[in-house]
Short mmCIF file of C-alpha atoms in Angstrom, two decimals:
data_model
loop_
_atom_site.label_atom_id
_atom_site.label_comp_id
_atom_site.label_asym_id
_atom_site.label_seq_id
_atom_site.Cartn_x
_atom_site.Cartn_y
_atom_site.Cartn_z
CA MET P 1425 7.18 26.20 6.66
CA HIS P 1426 8.99 29.23 5.29
CA PHE P 1427 12.49 28.08 4.43
CA ASP P 1428 13.62 27.60 0.85
CA ILE P 1429 13.36 23.84 0.72
CA THR P 1430 14.79 23.55 -2.77
CA GLU P 1431 18.24 24.61 -1.55
CA LYS P 1432 18.64 22.20 1.30
CA LEU P 1433 17.25 18.78 0.31
CA CYS P 1434 18.24 15.97 -2.13
CA TRP P 1435 16.58 13.23 -4.02
CA ILE P 1436 17.62 9.73 -3.02
CA TRP P 1437 16.70 6.23 -4.16
CA LEU P 1438 17.87 2.62 -4.18
CA ASN P 1439 21.45 2.33 -5.21
CA ASP P 1440 21.48 0.77 -8.74
CA GLY P 1441 17.68 0.89 -8.72
CA GLY P 1442 17.44 2.67 -11.98
CA ASP P 1443 13.98 3.39 -13.36
CA SER P 1444 12.58 -0.17 -13.20
CA VAL P 1445 8.85 -0.10 -13.49
CA ASN P 1446 6.49 -0.93 -10.59
CA GLN P 1447 9.17 -0.63 -7.89
CA TYR P 1448 8.56 -0.90 -4.19
CA VAL P 1449 11.47 0.30 -2.05
CA ASP P 1450 11.86 0.39 1.75
CA PHE P 1451 13.85 3.19 3.43
CA ARG P 1452 14.67 3.56 7.12
CA ARG P 1453 16.72 5.70 9.57
CA GLU P 1454 16.92 5.85 13.27
CA PHE P 1455 17.28 9.14 15.24
CA PRO P 1456 17.29 10.37 18.78
CA TYR P 1457 14.50 12.50 20.21
CA ASP P 1458 14.50 14.40 23.53
CA SER P 1459 10.67 15.05 23.60
CA HIS P 1460 11.11 18.89 23.39
CA ASP P 1461 10.65 19.79 19.72
CA GLU P 1462 7.54 19.69 17.61
CA LEU P 1463 8.58 17.90 14.55
CA THR P 1464 7.15 17.69 10.98
CA ALA P 1465 8.10 15.25 8.19
CA VAL P 1466 8.48 16.57 4.68
CA VAL P 1467 8.00 14.06 1.88
CA SER P 1468 8.05 14.12 -1.94
CA ILE P 1469 8.25 11.12 -4.22
CA ASP P 1470 7.60 9.75 -7.63
CA SER P 1471 5.01 8.03 -7.41
CA ASP P 1472 3.56 7.31 -3.84
CA TYR P 1473 4.55 6.34 -0.29
CA GLU P 1474 3.73 5.27 3.13
CA LEU P 1475 5.32 7.06 6.08
CA TRP P 1476 5.83 5.14 9.37
CA ILE P 1477 7.10 6.35 12.69
CA ASN P 1478 8.00 3.63 15.20
CA GLY P 1479 5.77 1.15 13.27
CA ARG P 1480 2.71 3.52 13.13
CA LEU P 1481 1.32 4.80 9.86
CA ALA P 1482 1.90 8.55 9.95
CA GLY P 1483 1.18 9.74 6.38
CA TRP P 1484 0.74 8.81 2.70
CA ASN P 1485 -0.55 10.11 -0.61
CA GLN P 1486 1.76 11.99 -2.92
CA TYR P 1487 0.03 14.74 -4.88
CA PRO P 1488 0.01 13.72 -8.64
CA ASN P 1489 2.43 16.11 -10.25
CA TRP P 1490 3.85 16.66 -13.67
CA PRO P 1491 7.13 14.60 -13.66
CA THR P 1492 9.63 17.55 -13.37
CA GLU P 1493 7.40 19.88 -11.29
CA LYS P 1494 7.11 18.20 -7.89
CA THR P 1495 5.25 19.06 -4.70
CA TYR P 1496 5.90 17.93 -1.10
CA ASN P 1497 3.56 16.88 1.73
CA THR P 1498 4.00 17.73 5.37
CA HIS P 1499 3.02 15.40 8.22
CA GLU P 1500 2.99 16.26 11.86
CA ILE P 1501 4.87 13.48 13.65
CA THR P 1502 5.44 14.66 17.21
CA GLY P 1503 2.57 12.43 18.57
CA PHE P 1504 4.26 9.37 17.09
CA LEU P 1505 7.62 9.94 18.77
CA LYS P 1506 9.04 8.64 22.01
CA LYS P 1507 11.95 9.78 24.12
CA GLY P 1508 15.15 8.10 22.98
CA ILE P 1509 15.80 6.31 19.70
CA ASN P 1510 13.03 6.44 17.10
CA CYS P 1511 12.61 4.98 13.62
CA ILE P 1512 11.38 6.81 10.57
CA ALA P 1513 10.44 4.42 7.69
CA ILE P 1514 9.09 4.98 4.21
CA ARG P 1515 7.84 2.52 1.67
CA GLY P 1516 8.26 4.21 -1.60
CA TYR P 1517 6.52 3.22 -4.85
CA TYR P 1518 7.66 4.13 -8.32
CA ARG P 1519 5.27 3.41 -11.17
CA GLY P 1520 7.63 4.20 -14.03
CA GLU P 1521 5.33 3.80 -17.04
CA ASN P 1522 2.79 6.20 -18.64
CA PHE P 1523 -0.86 5.61 -17.75
CA LEU P 1524 -3.81 7.90 -18.04
CA VAL P 1525 -3.56 8.67 -14.35
CA TYR P 1526 0.23 9.05 -14.35
CA ALA P 1527 2.94 10.63 -16.47
CA LYS P 1528 6.27 8.82 -16.33
CA GLY P 1529 8.78 10.54 -14.13
CA LYS P 1530 12.16 9.47 -12.47
CA SER P 1531 12.43 7.35 -9.40
CA GLY P 1532 13.34 9.47 -6.35
CA LEU P 1533 12.41 10.34 -2.81
CA ILE P 1534 12.84 13.58 -0.85
CA LEU P 1535 12.39 13.44 2.91
CA ALA P 1536 13.27 15.52 5.95
CA ILE P 1537 12.31 16.11 9.54
CA VAL P 1538 12.09 19.86 10.54
CA ASN P 1539 11.27 21.56 13.76
CA LYS P 1540 8.83 24.41 14.42
CA ASN P 1541 11.62 26.87 13.59
CA ASP P 1542 12.01 25.36 10.14
CA GLU P 1543 15.41 23.89 11.10
CA ILE P 1544 16.19 20.55 9.43
CA GLN P 1545 16.81 17.87 11.99
CA LEU P 1546 17.23 14.96 9.62
CA ALA P 1547 17.41 14.87 5.78
CA GLY P 1548 17.57 12.32 3.03
CA ASP P 1549 21.19 11.43 2.23
CA SER P 1550 23.47 8.35 1.72
CA ALA P 1551 23.21 7.46 5.42
CA TRP P 1552 19.67 6.17 4.90
CA LYS P 1553 19.37 2.45 4.44
CA CYS P 1554 17.15 0.97 1.76
CA ARG P 1555 16.18 -2.25 0.00
CA LEU P 1556 13.78 -3.50 -2.59
CA SER P 1557 10.59 -4.58 -0.76
CA LYS P 1558 10.44 -8.32 0.27
CA SER P 1559 6.64 -8.29 0.33
CA TYR P 1560 5.51 -6.38 -2.79
CA LYS P 1561 6.29 -7.87 -6.12
CA SER P 1562 8.26 -5.37 -8.08
CA GLY P 1563 8.95 -5.17 -11.84
CA PRO P 1564 6.54 -6.02 -14.67
CA VAL P 1565 3.32 -7.48 -13.37
CA PRO P 1566 -0.13 -7.60 -15.17
CA LYS P 1567 -1.71 -4.16 -15.60
CA VAL P 1568 -5.22 -3.27 -14.56
CA ASP P 1569 -5.40 -1.55 -17.92
CA PHE P 1570 -3.59 1.23 -19.78
CA GLN P 1571 -5.59 3.77 -17.67
CA LEU P 1572 -4.99 2.76 -14.11
CA GLY P 1573 -1.55 1.10 -13.80
CA TYR P 1574 -0.35 -2.22 -12.41
CA THR P 1575 -2.12 -4.84 -10.29
CA VAL P 1576 -0.75 -5.63 -6.82
CA GLU P 1577 0.89 -8.80 -5.63
CA TYR P 1578 1.77 -8.79 -1.86
CA ASP P 1579 3.31 -11.52 0.32
CA ALA P 1580 2.99 -10.82 4.00
CA ARG P 1581 5.51 -13.47 4.81
CA GLY P 1582 8.17 -11.07 3.60
CA GLU P 1583 7.51 -8.55 6.27
CA ASP P 1584 9.84 -8.09 9.30
CA ASN P 1585 10.27 -5.48 11.89
CA TRP P 1586 12.03 -3.04 9.58
CA ARG P 1587 9.76 -0.15 10.68
CA GLN P 1588 10.80 -0.37 14.34
CA ALA P 1589 13.85 0.94 16.20
CA GLY P 1590 16.46 -1.52 16.88
CA TYR P 1591 16.02 -3.48 13.69
CA ASP P 1592 19.26 -4.85 12.22
CA ASP P 1593 19.67 -3.27 8.75
CA ASN P 1594 23.29 -4.03 8.23
CA ALA P 1595 22.57 -6.14 5.19
CA TRP P 1596 20.68 -3.25 3.56
CA SER P 1597 22.27 -0.89 1.03
CA ASN P 1598 23.01 2.73 1.57
CA ALA P 1599 20.73 5.06 -0.45
CA ALA P 1600 22.19 6.82 -3.55
CA VAL P 1601 21.99 10.55 -3.66
CA ILE P 1602 20.61 11.47 -7.22
CA SER P 1603 20.55 15.18 -7.19
CA THR P 1604 19.55 18.29 -5.39
CA ALA P 1605 15.78 19.08 -5.06
CA THR P 1606 15.73 21.09 -8.31
CA GLY P 1607 18.84 19.80 -10.01
CA GLY P 1608 19.06 17.55 -13.06
CA PHE P 1609 15.81 16.06 -14.01
CA TRP P 1610 13.69 17.98 -11.44
CA LYS P 1611 12.90 21.63 -12.08
CA SER P 1612 10.75 22.77 -9.13
CA LEU P 1613 9.54 21.68 -5.64
CA LYS P 1614 6.60 23.42 -4.06
CA PRO P 1615 4.18 22.77 -1.22
CA ARG P 1616 1.20 20.62 -1.95
CA PRO P 1617 -1.56 22.90 -3.37
CA VAL P 1618 -4.47 21.22 -1.55
CA LYS P 1619 -4.93 19.53 1.77
CA ASN P 1620 -3.79 15.91 2.30
CA LEU P 1621 -6.46 13.25 1.86
CA ILE P 1622 -7.74 11.80 5.06
CA ALA P 1623 -8.93 8.27 5.90
CA GLY P 1624 -12.61 8.15 6.59
CA ASP P 1625 -14.62 5.44 8.35
CA VAL P 1626 -14.61 1.85 7.17
CA LEU P 1627 -17.61 1.50 4.84
CA PRO P 1628 -20.06 -1.27 5.74
CA ALA P 1629 -20.41 -4.20 3.31
CA ARG P 1630 -22.76 -7.16 3.04
CA LEU P 1631 -21.71 -10.65 2.49
CA ILE P 1632 -24.32 -11.70 -0.08
CA ALA P 1633 -22.98 -15.08 -1.34
CA GLY P 1634 -20.21 -17.63 -0.74
CA GLY P 1635 -19.35 -21.19 -0.95
CA TYR P 1636 -16.73 -23.67 -2.19
CA LEU P 1637 -14.08 -22.88 -4.80
CA ILE P 1638 -12.23 -25.40 -6.94
CA ARG P 1639 -9.21 -24.11 -8.79
CA PRO P 1640 -8.18 -26.28 -11.76
CA ARG P 1641 -4.98 -24.33 -12.58
CA GLU P 1642 -3.07 -21.13 -12.40
CA LEU P 1643 -3.32 -19.03 -15.53
CA GLN P 1644 -1.23 -16.14 -16.70
CA THR P 1645 -2.82 -13.55 -14.44
CA VAL P 1646 -4.72 -13.65 -11.13
CA ALA P 1647 -7.80 -12.24 -12.91
CA GLN P 1648 -7.72 -15.03 -15.51
CA THR P 1649 -7.23 -17.64 -12.82
CA MET P 1650 -10.18 -16.41 -10.80
CA MET P 1651 -12.41 -16.40 -13.82
CA ALA P 1652 -11.59 -20.09 -14.47
CA ASP P 1653 -12.39 -21.10 -10.86
CA ALA P 1654 -15.38 -23.29 -10.30
CA MET P 1655 -17.71 -21.78 -7.74
CA ILE P 1656 -20.10 -23.91 -5.87
CA ASN P 1657 -22.74 -21.84 -4.15
CA PHE P 1658 -23.86 -22.79 -0.68
CA PRO P 1659 -25.44 -20.74 2.02
CA VAL P 1660 -22.31 -19.43 3.66
CA HIS P 1661 -23.43 -19.39 7.28
CA LYS P 1662 -24.28 -23.08 7.18
CA SER P 1663 -21.81 -24.76 4.73
CA LEU P 1664 -18.78 -22.77 5.86
CA ASP P 1665 -19.60 -22.37 9.55
CA CYS P 1666 -19.49 -18.63 9.51
CA ALA P 1667 -20.38 -16.68 12.60
CA GLY P 1668 -22.07 -13.20 12.36
CA GLN P 1669 -25.37 -11.56 11.93
CA VAL P 1670 -27.36 -14.19 10.09
CA THR P 1671 -30.51 -13.78 8.06
CA PRO P 1672 -32.02 -16.65 5.97
CA SER P 1673 -29.94 -15.52 2.97
CA ARG P 1674 -26.98 -13.39 4.09
CA ILE P 1675 -24.59 -12.22 6.73
CA CYS P 1676 -24.95 -8.40 6.97
CA SER P 1677 -23.15 -5.27 8.01
CA PHE P 1678 -19.45 -5.93 8.26
CA PRO P 1679 -17.52 -4.71 10.06
CA SER P 1680 -19.89 -5.27 12.90
CA GLY P 1681 -20.15 -3.00 15.97
CA SER P 1682 -19.69 -5.95 18.28
CA GLY P 1683 -16.60 -7.30 16.61
CA GLU P 1684 -18.20 -10.31 15.06
CA CYS P 1685 -16.23 -12.09 12.37
CA ILE P 1686 -16.55 -14.63 9.64
CA THR P 1687 -14.96 -18.02 10.36
CA ILE P 1688 -14.31 -20.52 7.52
CA GLU P 1689 -13.66 -24.02 8.68
CA HIS P 1690 -13.75 -27.70 7.50
CA LEU P 1691 -13.14 -27.16 3.77
CA PRO P 1692 -13.25 -30.34 1.74
CA GLU P 1693 -9.83 -31.52 0.40
CA ASN P 1694 -8.60 -29.47 -2.55
CA HIS P 1695 -11.30 -26.88 -2.08
CA GLY P 1696 -11.06 -23.22 -1.25
CA ALA P 1697 -13.79 -20.74 -0.36
CA TYR P 1698 -15.23 -17.74 -2.03
CA LEU P 1699 -17.02 -14.79 -0.47
CA ILE P 1700 -18.86 -11.98 -2.29
CA PHE P 1701 -19.26 -8.59 -0.53
CA ASP P 1702 -21.50 -5.82 -1.78
CA LEU P 1703 -20.89 -2.18 -0.85
CA GLY P 1704 -24.30 -1.28 -2.17
CA SER P 1705 -22.88 1.59 -4.35
CA GLU P 1706 -19.82 2.55 -6.33
CA GLN P 1707 -16.98 3.65 -4.05
CA ALA P 1708 -13.40 4.78 -4.32
CA GLY P 1709 -10.96 4.31 -1.46
CA MET P 1710 -8.62 1.89 0.15
CA LEU P 1711 -9.14 -1.82 0.83
CA ASP P 1712 -8.77 -2.75 4.54
CA ILE P 1713 -8.10 -6.41 5.21
CA ASP P 1714 -8.12 -7.95 8.79
CA LEU P 1715 -7.80 -11.69 8.97
CA ASP P 1716 -6.28 -14.60 10.71
CA ALA P 1717 -4.97 -17.41 8.54
CA PRO P 1718 -2.14 -19.95 8.16
CA ALA P 1719 1.05 -18.77 6.49
CA GLY P 1720 0.85 -19.12 2.70
CA THR P 1721 -2.92 -18.81 2.51
CA VAL P 1722 -3.70 -17.16 -0.91
CA VAL P 1723 -6.43 -14.46 -0.88
CA ASP P 1724 -7.27 -13.33 -4.40
CA ILE P 1725 -9.36 -10.18 -4.58
CA SER P 1726 -11.41 -9.13 -7.56
CA HIS P 1727 -13.55 -6.03 -7.86
CA GLY P 1728 -16.25 -4.87 -10.17
CA GLU P 1729 -19.40 -2.89 -10.72
CA HIS P 1730 -22.18 -5.51 -11.13
CA LEU P 1731 -23.32 -8.79 -9.76
CA ASP P 1732 -25.95 -9.77 -12.32
CA ASP P 1733 -24.99 -13.49 -12.17
CA MET P 1734 -23.42 -13.45 -8.70
CA ARG P 1735 -19.88 -13.41 -10.04
CA VAL P 1736 -17.42 -10.49 -10.01
CA ARG P 1737 -15.92 -9.93 -13.43
CA ALA P 1738 -12.17 -10.15 -12.61
CA GLU P 1739 -11.10 -10.16 -16.25
CA ILE P 1740 -12.76 -8.28 -19.10
CA GLY P 1741 -11.13 -8.02 -22.55
CA GLY P 1742 -7.59 -8.25 -21.29
CA ARG P 1743 -8.18 -5.92 -18.34
CA ASN P 1744 -7.33 -7.32 -14.93
CA PHE P 1745 -9.49 -6.29 -12.02
CA ALA P 1746 -7.84 -8.55 -9.43
CA ASP P 1747 -4.94 -8.58 -6.93
CA ARG P 1748 -3.30 -11.16 -4.74
CA TYR P 1749 -2.51 -11.14 -1.03
CA ILE P 1750 -0.49 -14.03 0.51
CA CYS P 1751 -0.87 -14.46 4.22
CA SER P 1752 1.67 -14.61 6.98
CA ALA P 1753 0.91 -16.70 10.02
CA GLY P 1754 -1.86 -15.47 12.43
CA ARG P 1755 -3.69 -12.21 12.79
CA GLN P 1756 -2.75 -9.59 10.21
CA GLN P 1757 -3.95 -6.27 8.79
CA TRP P 1758 -3.16 -4.73 5.41
#
């Protein structure tokens, strides 16, 4: 793109959203498409986002800027569009507190759809609808530590069809226009200096242990709660009726090429289950969950770097290496 983006776009955010920490905000807008133009989405935000077109993930990953010197991403979206009314949706995340991986900025989102001639077809303004996420827990939550930011608490029961065209958003608020792209708090807006990150293949993991879990109580954090759980080790493929590639000691190589899954059934009363997966090396990336469960099932996820005693260290010296996912009903991916 060659147009001067700084003169034509504005920052928007949740009306009365302020600069509350750890804030997840949903934005949506519907627009017509006649199937002729090649369209690109332009996005900048403090701190990160997911871009969805008609319910399909089309982009993510804000470049980590200094607070007042922002960059924007571009995402080709033509392949996600259909003839007629389409929906563009963004889930924005504002961290809002200094960490070693983030310098505190100001909550705001810039977005636009432009054609191949750099003409703006749709831009962020007060006509966009927005709300505080009904799924992610916003506001103060336990921190991983002073380096990495906040832990995540997500309740899939709060999701609806907000990313699809035809959704009724009359109860949502109109977005507030904060300033021009380089007005007020923000001083510059430039293209992302390196290529966008891409999602690679799902890495294989081995299920190396599992069994029953007894939870005596909920403590202040998910990490502390997990460390207080009683874990009763049993061979998973026998005691929990798990289907998959079975050896005498473990179920290997998930996800499997043949689509095999792990099935947990017939838990004793007041018992849960635990599973320990080993990636075999230190990795950085995104967690991909695909499961089928009753609504309200709690999935606590801890992560660590060693398994010397077959227990992941969810809490170490006040640091919290654990997040919580609460299931909706049926098959779900996150």
